[in-house]
mmCIF file of C-alpha atoms in Angstrom:
data_model
loop_
_atom_site.group_PDB
_atom_site.id
_atom_site.type_symbol
_atom_site.label_atom_id
_atom_site.label_comp_id
_atom_site.label_asym_id
_atom_site.label_seq_id
_atom_site.Cartn_x
_atom_site.Cartn_y
_atom_site.Cartn_z
ATOM 1 C CA MET S 1 95.741 84.833 109.568
ATOM 2 C CA LEU S 2 96.796 84.311 105.986
ATOM 3 C CA THR S 3 100.468 84.726 105.426
ATOM 4 C CA HIS S 4 102.753 84.579 102.463
ATOM 5 C CA GLY S 5 102.230 81.403 100.453
ATOM 6 C CA TRP S 6 100.760 78.100 101.540
ATOM 7 C CA PRO S 7 103.121 76.635 104.135
ATOM 8 C CA GLY S 8 100.935 73.611 104.756
ATOM 9 C CA SER S 9 97.801 72.208 103.271
ATOM 10 C CA ILE S 10 94.486 73.772 102.350
ATOM 11 C CA VAL S 11 93.036 72.269 105.540
ATOM 12 C CA GLU S 12 94.701 75.080 107.519
ATOM 13 C CA PHE S 13 92.567 77.658 105.678
ATOM 14 C CA LEU S 14 89.135 75.987 105.652
ATOM 15 C CA ASP S 15 87.782 78.366 108.297
ATOM 16 C CA VAL S 16 88.479 81.444 106.181
ATOM 17 C CA LEU S 17 87.339 80.147 102.821
ATOM 18 C CA GLY S 18 83.640 80.786 103.568
ATOM 19 C CA PRO S 19 84.077 84.489 104.406
ATOM 20 C CA LEU S 20 86.388 84.930 101.433
ATOM 21 C CA ALA S 21 84.029 83.184 99.007
ATOM 22 C CA ASP S 22 80.732 84.598 100.312
ATOM 23 C CA PRO S 23 81.319 87.857 102.226
ATOM 24 C CA GLY S 24 77.610 88.736 102.331
ATOM 25 C CA ARG S 25 76.843 85.664 104.390
ATOM 26 C CA TYR S 26 79.522 86.630 106.918
ATOM 27 C CA GLY S 27 78.627 90.274 107.440
ATOM 28 C CA GLY S 28 80.197 91.726 104.325
ATOM 29 C CA GLY S 29 78.611 94.494 102.344
ATOM 30 C CA PRO S 30 76.716 94.202 99.090
ATOM 31 C CA ASP S 31 79.900 94.330 97.007
ATOM 32 C CA PRO S 32 81.039 90.708 96.620
ATOM 33 C CA ARG S 33 84.536 91.839 95.636
ATOM 34 C CA ARG S 34 85.095 93.441 99.038
ATOM 35 C CA LEU S 35 86.621 91.142 101.624
ATOM 36 C CA ALA S 36 84.471 91.011 104.781
ATOM 37 C CA VAL S 37 87.126 89.529 107.049
ATOM 38 C CA PRO S 38 88.856 92.067 109.331
ATOM 39 C CA THR S 39 92.276 92.670 107.822
ATOM 40 C CA GLY S 40 95.507 94.023 109.274
ATOM 41 C CA VAL S 41 98.366 95.419 107.214
ATOM 42 C CA ALA S 42 101.946 96.039 108.288
ATOM 43 C CA VAL S 43 104.045 98.018 105.818
ATOM 44 C CA PHE S 44 107.801 97.758 106.249
ATOM 45 C CA GLY S 45 110.028 100.568 104.978
ATOM 46 C CA ALA S 46 112.506 98.524 102.963
ATOM 47 C CA ASP S 47 109.940 96.284 101.269
ATOM 48 C CA VAL S 48 110.018 95.928 97.496
ATOM 49 C CA ALA S 49 106.794 97.884 96.989
ATOM 50 C CA ALA S 50 104.499 99.628 99.425
ATOM 51 C CA PRO S 51 100.758 98.996 99.182
ATOM 52 C CA VAL S 52 98.522 101.914 98.378
ATOM 53 C CA ARG S 53 96.201 102.278 101.345
ATOM 54 C CA ARG S 54 93.347 103.728 99.300
ATOM 55 C CA LEU S 55 93.323 100.688 97.023
ATOM 56 C CA ALA S 56 93.731 98.245 99.896
ATOM 57 C CA GLU S 57 90.743 99.767 101.702
ATOM 58 C CA ARG S 58 88.612 99.598 98.564
ATOM 59 C CA ASP S 59 88.699 95.792 98.423
ATOM 60 C CA ASN S 60 89.432 94.819 102.033
ATOM 61 C CA HIS S 61 87.987 95.418 105.478
ATOM 62 C CA ILE S 62 91.102 97.137 106.868
ATOM 63 C CA VAL S 63 90.891 97.512 110.646
ATOM 64 C CA HIS S 64 94.610 97.811 111.416
ATOM 65 C CA TRP S 65 97.329 99.555 109.391
ATOM 66 C CA THR S 66 100.862 100.142 110.647
ATOM 67 C CA GLU S 67 103.883 101.532 108.798
ATOM 68 C CA TYR S 68 107.427 100.900 109.991
ATOM 69 C CA ASP S 69 110.643 102.630 108.949
ATOM 70 C CA ARG S 70 112.643 99.397 109.077
ATOM 71 C CA GLY S 71 112.206 95.802 108.002
ATOM 72 C CA GLY S 72 111.686 94.585 104.487
ATOM 73 C CA HIS S 73 110.014 91.910 102.403
ATOM 74 C CA PHE S 74 111.098 89.213 104.861
ATOM 75 C CA ALA S 75 110.178 91.241 107.944
ATOM 76 C CA ALA S 76 109.461 88.156 110.035
ATOM 77 C CA MET S 77 113.147 87.284 109.714
ATOM 78 C CA ASP S 78 114.518 90.858 109.666
ATOM 79 C CA GLN S 79 112.422 92.345 112.482
ATOM 80 C CA PRO S 80 110.605 89.507 114.278
ATOM 81 C CA ASP S 81 109.847 91.638 117.349
ATOM 82 C CA LEU S 82 108.030 94.230 115.227
ATOM 83 C CA VAL S 83 106.005 91.561 113.420
ATOM 84 C CA VAL S 84 105.003 89.827 116.667
ATOM 85 C CA ALA S 85 104.033 93.146 118.283
ATOM 86 C CA ASP S 86 101.957 94.119 115.249
ATOM 87 C CA VAL S 87 100.101 90.789 115.081
ATOM 88 C CA ARG S 88 99.382 90.994 118.818
ATOM 89 C CA ALA S 89 98.092 94.568 118.477
ATOM 90 C CA PHE S 90 95.805 93.530 115.602
ATOM 91 C CA PHE S 91 94.253 90.656 117.541
ATOM 92 C CA ARG S 92 94.107 92.649 120.800
ATOM 93 C CA ALA S 93 91.958 95.274 119.054
ATOM 94 C CA LEU S 94 89.683 92.586 117.578
ATOM 95 C CA ARG S 95 89.321 90.863 120.934
ATOM 96 C CA ALA S 96 88.532 94.153 122.717
ATOM 97 C CA THR S 97 85.876 94.965 120.139
ATOM 98 C CA ALA S 98 84.343 91.477 120.411
ATOM 99 C CA VAL S 99 84.301 91.629 124.221
ATOM 100 C CA ARG S 100 82.298 94.862 124.081
ATOM 101 C CA GLY S 101 79.843 93.077 121.802
ATOM 102 C CA GLN S 102 80.330 95.530 118.977
ATOM 103 C CA PRO S 103 80.799 94.538 115.370
ATOM 104 C CA VAL S 104 84.366 94.778 114.185
ATOM 105 C CA SER S 105 84.523 97.907 112.112
ATOM 106 C CA ARG S 106 87.501 100.200 112.267
ATOM 107 C CA ALA S 107 89.597 99.037 115.196
ATOM 108 C CA ARG S 108 92.342 101.534 115.932
ATOM 109 C CA SER S 109 95.863 100.819 114.863
ATOM 110 C CA ALA S 110 98.179 100.379 117.790
ATOM 111 C CA ARG S 111 101.022 102.822 118.112
ATOM 112 C CA ALA S 112 103.987 100.708 117.273
ATOM 113 C CA PRO S 113 107.659 101.268 118.067
ATOM 114 C CA HIS S 114 109.671 102.651 115.161
ATOM 115 C CA ARG S 115 106.553 103.660 113.317
ATOM 116 C CA ARG S 116 107.157 105.764 110.234
ATOM 117 C CA ARG S 117 105.777 109.257 110.496
ATOM 118 C CA ARG S 118 103.599 110.547 107.686
ATOM 119 C CA PRO S 119 104.329 114.054 106.337
#
């Protein structure tokens, strides 16, 4: 999981550099700009700017997307329970897909507490 910034050294991210640099070799599509690694996004209501899902899906392999009505830019400090629950839901869906022997495609987003409703 890549998080904000580089809290340690580059050694922590060696396992993900290959899929990021050469998505085709790791199951990515023909577009080298599109990230092949399954990606989860949590959008928190009070963040500085909300990502545009359409644009995020264009360049990333989004398999989990959750929107919350609370929490902000520092959600891990503001709402740690929501962040932990979201990360667990993301990996639970990946694990369930892998156990069934299916390629990770569009794992379903978990229904999260305090999820923002879309109009």
